[in-house]
mmCIF file of C-alpha atoms in Angstrom:
data_model
loop_
_atom_site.group_PDB
_atom_site.id
_atom_site.type_symbol
_atom_site.label_atom_id
_atom_site.label_comp_id
_atom_site.label_asym_id
_atom_site.label_seq_id
_atom_site.Cartn_x
_atom_site.Cartn_y
_atom_site.Cartn_z
ATOM 1 C CA UNK A 1 -35.795 -71.440 -1.876
ATOM 2 C CA UNK A 2 -35.953 -74.616 -4.221
ATOM 3 C CA UNK A 3 -34.929 -74.026 -7.837
ATOM 4 C CA UNK A 4 -38.674 -75.212 -8.694
ATOM 5 C CA UNK A 5 -40.272 -72.393 -6.274
ATOM 6 C CA UNK A 6 -37.654 -70.140 -7.517
ATOM 7 C CA UNK A 7 -39.145 -70.752 -11.321
ATOM 8 C CA UNK A 8 -42.518 -70.477 -10.103
ATOM 9 C CA UNK A 9 -42.300 -67.189 -7.843
ATOM 10 C CA UNK A 10 -40.498 -65.127 -11.552
ATOM 11 C CA UNK A 11 -43.263 -66.260 -13.405
ATOM 12 C CA UNK A 12 -45.843 -65.004 -10.865
ATOM 13 C CA UNK A 13 -43.953 -61.188 -11.170
ATOM 14 C CA UNK A 14 -43.688 -61.414 -15.090
ATOM 15 C CA UNK A 15 -47.443 -62.036 -15.051
ATOM 16 C CA UNK A 16 -49.133 -59.468 -17.111
ATOM 17 C CA UNK A 17 -52.704 -58.363 -15.418
ATOM 18 C CA UNK A 18 -54.843 -58.699 -17.462
ATOM 19 C CA UNK A 19 -57.357 -57.505 -15.204
ATOM 20 C CA UNK A 20 -55.153 -54.008 -15.064
ATOM 21 C CA UNK A 21 -54.971 -53.473 -18.272
ATOM 22 C CA UNK A 22 -58.634 -54.283 -18.921
ATOM 23 C CA UNK A 23 -59.297 -51.852 -16.166
ATOM 24 C CA UNK A 24 -57.503 -48.945 -17.249
ATOM 25 C CA UNK A 25 -59.317 -49.795 -20.925
ATOM 26 C CA UNK A 26 -62.620 -49.455 -19.765
ATOM 27 C CA UNK A 27 -61.780 -45.857 -18.222
ATOM 28 C CA UNK A 28 -60.521 -44.805 -21.540
ATOM 29 C CA UNK A 29 -63.485 -45.660 -23.140
ATOM 30 C CA UNK A 30 -65.631 -44.478 -21.009
ATOM 31 C CA UNK A 31 -64.111 -40.647 -20.918
ATOM 32 C CA UNK A 32 -64.501 -41.175 -25.074
ATOM 33 C CA UNK A 33 -67.818 -41.780 -24.137
ATOM 34 C CA UNK A 34 -68.417 -38.559 -22.007
ATOM 35 C CA UNK A 35 -66.418 -36.500 -24.403
ATOM 36 C CA UNK A 36 -68.241 -37.272 -27.166
ATOM 37 C CA UNK A 37 -71.625 -36.791 -25.184
ATOM 38 C CA UNK A 38 -70.806 -33.288 -24.581
ATOM 39 C CA UNK A 39 -69.756 -32.421 -28.280
ATOM 40 C CA UNK A 40 -73.400 -33.639 -28.806
ATOM 41 C CA UNK A 41 -74.895 -31.478 -26.123
ATOM 42 C CA UNK A 42 -73.269 -28.606 -27.097
ATOM 43 C CA UNK A 43 -73.780 -29.044 -30.780
ATOM 44 C CA UNK A 44 -78.172 -29.614 -30.326
ATOM 45 C CA UNK A 45 -77.934 -26.861 -27.971
ATOM 46 C CA UNK A 46 -76.425 -24.779 -30.639
ATOM 47 C CA UNK A 47 -73.552 -23.891 -28.760
ATOM 48 C CA UNK A 48 -69.370 -23.781 -30.283
ATOM 49 C CA UNK A 49 -67.735 -26.678 -28.283
ATOM 50 C CA UNK A 50 -64.773 -23.849 -27.930
ATOM 51 C CA UNK A 51 -66.576 -21.157 -25.889
ATOM 52 C CA UNK A 52 -63.718 -18.390 -25.552
ATOM 53 C CA UNK A 53 -61.294 -17.933 -28.900
ATOM 54 C CA UNK A 54 -57.880 -18.352 -27.868
ATOM 55 C CA UNK A 55 -56.136 -16.051 -30.724
ATOM 56 C CA UNK A 56 -58.184 -13.113 -28.623
ATOM 57 C CA UNK A 57 -55.555 -12.984 -26.450
ATOM 58 C CA UNK A 58 -53.304 -11.587 -29.032
ATOM 59 C CA UNK A 59 -55.465 -8.260 -29.159
ATOM 60 C CA UNK A 60 -56.197 -7.950 -25.842
ATOM 61 C CA UNK A 61 -52.032 -7.877 -25.172
ATOM 62 C CA UNK A 62 -51.529 -5.909 -28.441
ATOM 63 C CA UNK A 63 -49.488 -8.820 -29.480
ATOM 64 C CA UNK A 64 -50.266 -8.963 -33.472
ATOM 65 C CA UNK A 65 -47.352 -8.488 -35.724
ATOM 66 C CA UNK A 66 -47.669 -5.351 -38.010
ATOM 67 C CA UNK A 67 -47.600 -5.302 -41.217
ATOM 68 C CA UNK A 68 -45.869 -1.787 -42.159
ATOM 69 C CA UNK A 69 -48.065 -0.628 -45.794
ATOM 70 C CA UNK A 70 -46.076 -0.280 -48.530
ATOM 71 C CA UNK A 71 -44.071 2.873 -49.346
ATOM 72 C CA UNK A 72 -43.618 2.747 -52.749
ATOM 73 C CA UNK A 73 -44.305 4.814 -55.639
ATOM 74 C CA UNK A 74 -43.014 5.905 -59.236
ATOM 75 C CA UNK A 75 -40.509 8.274 -58.590
ATOM 76 C CA UNK A 76 -40.514 11.436 -60.479
ATOM 77 C CA UNK A 77 -36.977 10.224 -62.381
ATOM 78 C CA UNK A 78 -38.505 6.952 -63.226
ATOM 79 C CA UNK A 79 -41.561 8.738 -64.145
ATOM 80 C CA UNK A 80 -40.787 9.497 -68.274
ATOM 81 C CA UNK A 81 -39.464 5.999 -68.363
ATOM 82 C CA UNK A 82 -42.591 4.559 -67.402
ATOM 83 C CA UNK A 83 -44.929 6.136 -69.128
ATOM 84 C CA UNK A 84 -42.934 5.857 -72.557
ATOM 85 C CA UNK A 85 -43.547 1.949 -71.876
ATOM 86 C CA UNK A 86 -46.894 1.723 -70.633
ATOM 87 C CA UNK A 87 -47.816 4.449 -73.293
ATOM 88 C CA UNK A 88 -46.399 2.451 -76.955
ATOM 89 C CA UNK A 89 -47.597 -0.940 -75.260
ATOM 90 C CA UNK A 90 -49.348 -1.985 -78.818
ATOM 91 C CA UNK A 91 -45.849 -0.995 -80.472
ATOM 92 C CA UNK A 92 -43.085 -3.455 -78.709
ATOM 93 C CA UNK A 93 -45.912 -5.754 -76.722
ATOM 94 C CA UNK A 94 -48.164 -6.581 -78.854
ATOM 95 C CA UNK A 95 -51.418 -8.113 -78.784
ATOM 96 C CA UNK A 96 -55.188 -7.120 -77.668
ATOM 97 C CA UNK A 97 -54.026 -6.954 -74.283
ATOM 98 C CA UNK A 98 -51.427 -4.376 -75.082
ATOM 99 C CA UNK A 99 -54.069 -1.339 -76.297
ATOM 100 C CA UNK A 100 -56.239 -2.705 -73.039
ATOM 101 C CA UNK A 101 -53.659 -2.769 -70.842
ATOM 102 C CA UNK A 102 -51.730 1.222 -72.036
ATOM 103 C CA UNK A 103 -55.496 2.824 -71.501
ATOM 104 C CA UNK A 104 -56.495 0.459 -67.459
ATOM 105 C CA UNK A 105 -52.535 1.464 -66.280
ATOM 106 C CA UNK A 106 -52.898 5.156 -67.069
ATOM 107 C CA UNK A 107 -56.442 5.293 -66.253
ATOM 108 C CA UNK A 108 -55.824 3.811 -62.373
ATOM 109 C CA UNK A 109 -52.522 6.725 -62.294
ATOM 110 C CA UNK A 110 -54.326 9.408 -63.475
ATOM 111 C CA UNK A 111 -57.442 8.976 -61.232
ATOM 112 C CA UNK A 112 -55.953 7.771 -58.198
ATOM 113 C CA UNK A 113 -58.161 4.635 -58.669
ATOM 114 C CA UNK A 114 -57.464 1.097 -56.695
ATOM 115 C CA UNK A 115 -56.721 -1.951 -58.979
ATOM 116 C CA UNK A 116 -60.277 -3.601 -58.232
ATOM 117 C CA UNK A 117 -62.287 0.030 -58.326
ATOM 118 C CA UNK A 118 -60.707 0.642 -62.308
ATOM 119 C CA UNK A 119 -61.092 -2.732 -63.896
ATOM 120 C CA UNK A 120 -64.995 -3.147 -62.419
ATOM 121 C CA UNK A 121 -65.433 0.546 -64.283
ATOM 122 C CA UNK A 122 -68.898 0.386 -66.141
ATOM 123 C CA UNK A 123 -69.792 2.527 -69.272
ATOM 124 C CA UNK A 124 -72.979 3.067 -67.851
ATOM 125 C CA UNK A 125 -70.836 5.106 -65.091
ATOM 126 C CA UNK A 126 -68.899 6.362 -67.802
ATOM 127 C CA UNK A 127 -70.600 9.787 -68.929
ATOM 128 C CA UNK A 128 -68.448 11.563 -71.953
ATOM 129 C CA UNK A 129 -70.531 14.284 -72.084
ATOM 130 C CA UNK A 130 -70.782 15.544 -68.424
ATOM 131 C CA UNK A 131 -67.239 14.151 -67.931
ATOM 132 C CA UNK A 132 -67.590 12.612 -65.038
ATOM 133 C CA UNK A 133 -67.074 8.629 -63.896
ATOM 134 C CA UNK A 134 -68.493 6.713 -61.244
ATOM 135 C CA UNK A 135 -67.879 4.362 -59.143
ATOM 136 C CA UNK A 136 -70.105 1.695 -57.644
ATOM 137 C CA UNK A 137 -68.588 -1.210 -55.785
ATOM 138 C CA UNK A 138 -65.283 0.560 -54.045
ATOM 139 C CA UNK A 139 -63.960 -0.575 -50.987
ATOM 140 C CA UNK A 140 -65.129 1.749 -48.317
ATOM 141 C CA UNK A 141 -68.745 0.649 -49.989
ATOM 142 C CA UNK A 142 -69.664 4.289 -50.770
ATOM 143 C CA UNK A 143 -70.150 5.044 -55.055
ATOM 144 C CA UNK A 144 -66.890 7.646 -55.761
ATOM 145 C CA UNK A 145 -67.900 10.594 -58.578
ATOM 146 C CA UNK A 146 -64.210 11.995 -60.402
ATOM 147 C CA UNK A 147 -64.296 14.563 -62.681
ATOM 148 C CA UNK A 148 -62.614 13.657 -66.283
ATOM 149 C CA UNK A 149 -59.452 15.685 -66.771
ATOM 150 C CA UNK A 150 -58.718 17.080 -70.696
ATOM 151 C CA UNK A 151 -56.497 13.849 -70.914
ATOM 152 C CA UNK A 152 -58.684 10.883 -69.026
ATOM 153 C CA UNK A 153 -61.802 12.138 -70.932
ATOM 154 C CA UNK A 154 -59.418 11.918 -74.116
ATOM 155 C CA UNK A 155 -58.179 8.403 -72.891
ATOM 156 C CA UNK A 156 -61.864 6.899 -72.267
ATOM 157 C CA UNK A 157 -62.921 8.032 -75.460
ATOM 158 C CA UNK A 158 -60.839 6.645 -77.610
ATOM 159 C CA UNK A 159 -61.121 3.295 -75.762
ATOM 160 C CA UNK A 160 -64.547 3.671 -76.492
ATOM 161 C CA UNK A 161 -63.757 4.169 -80.320
ATOM 162 C CA UNK A 162 -61.623 1.414 -79.928
ATOM 163 C CA UNK A 163 -63.633 -1.362 -78.420
ATOM 164 C CA UNK A 164 -66.977 0.078 -80.003
ATOM 165 C CA UNK A 165 -68.920 -0.736 -76.716
ATOM 166 C CA UNK A 166 -70.832 1.651 -74.782
ATOM 167 C CA UNK A 167 -72.460 -0.829 -71.811
ATOM 168 C CA UNK A 168 -70.950 -3.265 -69.355
ATOM 169 C CA UNK A 169 -67.486 -3.361 -67.792
ATOM 170 C CA UNK A 170 -64.765 -0.841 -68.993
ATOM 171 C CA UNK A 171 -62.193 -2.914 -68.939
ATOM 172 C CA UNK A 172 -62.644 -6.963 -69.477
ATOM 173 C CA UNK A 173 -61.248 -10.134 -68.902
ATOM 174 C CA UNK A 174 -60.862 -12.940 -71.895
ATOM 175 C CA UNK A 175 -64.491 -14.042 -71.128
ATOM 176 C CA UNK A 176 -65.158 -10.908 -71.959
ATOM 177 C CA UNK A 177 -68.026 -11.059 -68.791
ATOM 178 C CA UNK A 178 -65.181 -11.140 -65.655
ATOM 179 C CA UNK A 179 -63.115 -7.565 -64.868
ATOM 180 C CA UNK A 180 -59.575 -7.680 -66.069
ATOM 181 C CA UNK A 181 -57.513 -8.930 -63.224
ATOM 182 C CA UNK A 182 -54.651 -10.929 -65.366
ATOM 183 C CA UNK A 183 -52.268 -8.014 -66.726
ATOM 184 C CA UNK A 184 -48.798 -9.592 -64.485
ATOM 185 C CA UNK A 185 -47.316 -10.452 -67.225
ATOM 186 C CA UNK A 186 -47.931 -6.740 -69.505
ATOM 187 C CA UNK A 187 -45.940 -5.491 -65.829
ATOM 188 C CA UNK A 188 -43.759 -7.649 -65.981
ATOM 189 C CA UNK A 189 -42.732 -7.051 -69.772
ATOM 190 C CA UNK A 190 -42.555 -3.112 -68.800
ATOM 191 C CA UNK A 191 -40.408 -4.012 -65.517
ATOM 192 C CA UNK A 192 -37.600 -6.127 -67.873
ATOM 193 C CA UNK A 193 -37.906 -3.114 -70.270
ATOM 194 C CA UNK A 194 -37.218 -0.352 -68.034
ATOM 195 C CA UNK A 195 -35.747 -1.895 -64.988
ATOM 196 C CA UNK A 196 -38.477 -0.434 -62.340
ATOM 197 C CA UNK A 197 -39.753 -2.055 -60.423
ATOM 198 C CA UNK A 198 -43.244 -1.438 -59.831
ATOM 199 C CA UNK A 199 -46.584 -2.760 -58.965
ATOM 200 C CA UNK A 200 -50.418 -1.468 -60.067
ATOM 201 C CA UNK A 201 -50.854 0.674 -56.310
ATOM 202 C CA UNK A 202 -47.585 2.324 -56.630
ATOM 203 C CA UNK A 203 -50.197 4.464 -59.300
ATOM 204 C CA UNK A 204 -52.314 5.200 -56.644
ATOM 205 C CA UNK A 205 -49.455 6.406 -54.522
ATOM 206 C CA UNK A 206 -48.019 7.922 -56.673
ATOM 207 C CA UNK A 207 -51.583 9.957 -57.429
ATOM 208 C CA UNK A 208 -51.495 10.317 -53.670
ATOM 209 C CA UNK A 209 -48.406 12.002 -53.720
ATOM 210 C CA UNK A 210 -48.468 14.215 -56.721
ATOM 211 C CA UNK A 211 -51.320 15.512 -55.309
ATOM 212 C CA UNK A 212 -49.999 16.076 -51.653
ATOM 213 C CA UNK A 213 -46.425 17.757 -53.485
ATOM 214 C CA UNK A 214 -48.527 20.460 -55.698
ATOM 215 C CA UNK A 215 -50.525 21.247 -52.564
ATOM 216 C CA UNK A 216 -54.014 19.291 -52.940
ATOM 217 C CA UNK A 217 -54.601 17.776 -49.394
ATOM 218 C CA UNK A 218 -56.714 17.900 -46.524
ATOM 219 C CA UNK A 219 -60.091 17.088 -47.321
ATOM 220 C CA UNK A 220 -60.252 17.897 -50.987
ATOM 221 C CA UNK A 221 -57.387 15.036 -51.566
ATOM 222 C CA UNK A 222 -59.331 12.790 -49.293
ATOM 223 C CA UNK A 223 -62.644 13.170 -51.600
ATOM 224 C CA UNK A 224 -60.156 12.344 -54.401
ATOM 225 C CA UNK A 225 -59.263 9.376 -53.644
ATOM 226 C CA UNK A 226 -61.762 8.399 -52.061
ATOM 227 C CA UNK A 227 -61.609 8.420 -48.171
ATOM 228 C CA UNK A 228 -63.552 8.183 -45.333
ATOM 229 C CA UNK A 229 -63.652 10.411 -43.253
ATOM 230 C CA UNK A 230 -62.683 9.214 -39.462
ATOM 231 C CA UNK A 231 -65.689 8.938 -37.191
ATOM 232 C CA UNK A 232 -63.922 11.405 -34.300
ATOM 233 C CA UNK A 233 -63.204 14.530 -37.493
ATOM 234 C CA UNK A 234 -66.663 16.164 -36.821
ATOM 235 C CA UNK A 235 -65.395 18.524 -38.767
ATOM 236 C CA UNK A 236 -64.756 16.724 -42.070
ATOM 237 C CA UNK A 237 -68.294 15.112 -41.309
ATOM 238 C CA UNK A 238 -70.085 19.131 -41.982
ATOM 239 C CA UNK A 239 -67.958 19.150 -44.870
ATOM 240 C CA UNK A 240 -70.012 18.310 -48.239
ATOM 241 C CA UNK A 241 -67.963 18.971 -51.616
ATOM 242 C CA UNK A 242 -69.152 19.573 -55.152
ATOM 243 C CA UNK A 243 -68.050 17.847 -57.522
ATOM 244 C CA UNK A 244 -67.840 20.481 -59.640
ATOM 245 C CA UNK A 245 -65.687 21.598 -57.246
ATOM 246 C CA UNK A 246 -63.123 18.829 -57.916
ATOM 247 C CA UNK A 247 -62.340 19.388 -61.560
ATOM 248 C CA UNK A 248 -59.561 21.960 -61.097
ATOM 249 C CA UNK A 249 -57.488 20.334 -58.744
ATOM 250 C CA UNK A 250 -57.648 16.878 -60.462
ATOM 251 C CA UNK A 251 -56.417 19.293 -63.815
ATOM 252 C CA UNK A 252 -54.182 20.387 -61.885
ATOM 253 C CA UNK A 253 -52.475 17.185 -60.470
ATOM 254 C CA UNK A 254 -52.945 15.670 -64.332
ATOM 255 C CA UNK A 255 -51.299 18.258 -65.863
ATOM 256 C CA UNK A 256 -48.231 18.132 -63.310
ATOM 257 C CA UNK A 257 -48.225 14.365 -63.762
ATOM 258 C CA UNK A 258 -47.933 15.133 -67.353
ATOM 259 C CA UNK A 259 -45.285 17.596 -66.699
ATOM 260 C CA UNK A 260 -43.364 14.995 -64.595
ATOM 261 C CA UNK A 261 -44.097 12.343 -67.806
ATOM 262 C CA UNK A 262 -42.537 14.343 -70.314
ATOM 263 C CA UNK A 263 -46.271 14.196 -71.616
ATOM 264 C CA UNK A 264 -47.720 17.117 -74.108
ATOM 265 C CA UNK A 265 -49.330 19.427 -71.713
ATOM 266 C CA UNK A 266 -53.028 20.622 -72.430
ATOM 267 C CA UNK A 267 -53.476 23.970 -73.838
ATOM 268 C CA UNK A 268 -55.217 25.184 -70.817
ATOM 269 C CA UNK A 269 -54.853 24.082 -67.401
ATOM 270 C CA UNK A 270 -57.962 23.890 -66.489
ATOM 271 C CA UNK A 271 -60.598 21.425 -67.407
ATOM 272 C CA UNK A 272 -63.235 22.451 -70.012
ATOM 273 C CA UNK A 273 -66.486 22.113 -67.749
ATOM 274 C CA UNK A 274 -69.195 20.263 -68.155
ATOM 275 C CA UNK A 275 -71.701 20.598 -70.826
ATOM 276 C CA UNK A 276 -75.299 19.643 -70.392
ATOM 277 C CA UNK A 277 -76.598 20.425 -73.970
#
């Protein structure tokens, strides 16, 4: 093979196949148009592009990551220091938020409320005369009524006098319209002052644990903390707990908490009956 023939052959071997490349490009364009057409048809028909949720596989195989429920409370040993710091907030923390946070924290603890429920409490649902407080927007979507004890009644009565308010939110944010939510700075200040690491939901767990430890259990405790009875619990569905029957266990829990926090116990361990006069 002569050198000119060899050169011609090499040029032929390395010449790009424009026809092949063009064909491949046409195939890709066709596939793209098909996908686009299918997507459009599904959208027009109101059908989802992905018909099966791939995450369902996790439920079928029970492969979801389990998040353990927190079990932290304010221990009996820490309660005196915590209570002292909260009760004297206006003195050492100062400002209008200190007075508000004091009542907010104490009511959450002594009524076993969830944080969002306590911040959403309305004056219209607090009857200081009959000593009853009602929550409307709760986690389980059921209204929740609790009798006020001697301590919580005085706490709310004093707060109402301090604020001069008789309607709207009991605990308001700085805009005077939204529920109180920004209390993290006060919580951190109490942590630094006492060395106690605590969170708002620890107050509810502390209330529940205290109740259990003094014998307030079962359906009564569920009613106090507004836990729904499961559908499988047939017996629970037949039990109707009267509000007045909750007054004594609530007062007993309050007395125990006050004892643990070294607070002053009421003269009587039983809250006064509701007055209708």
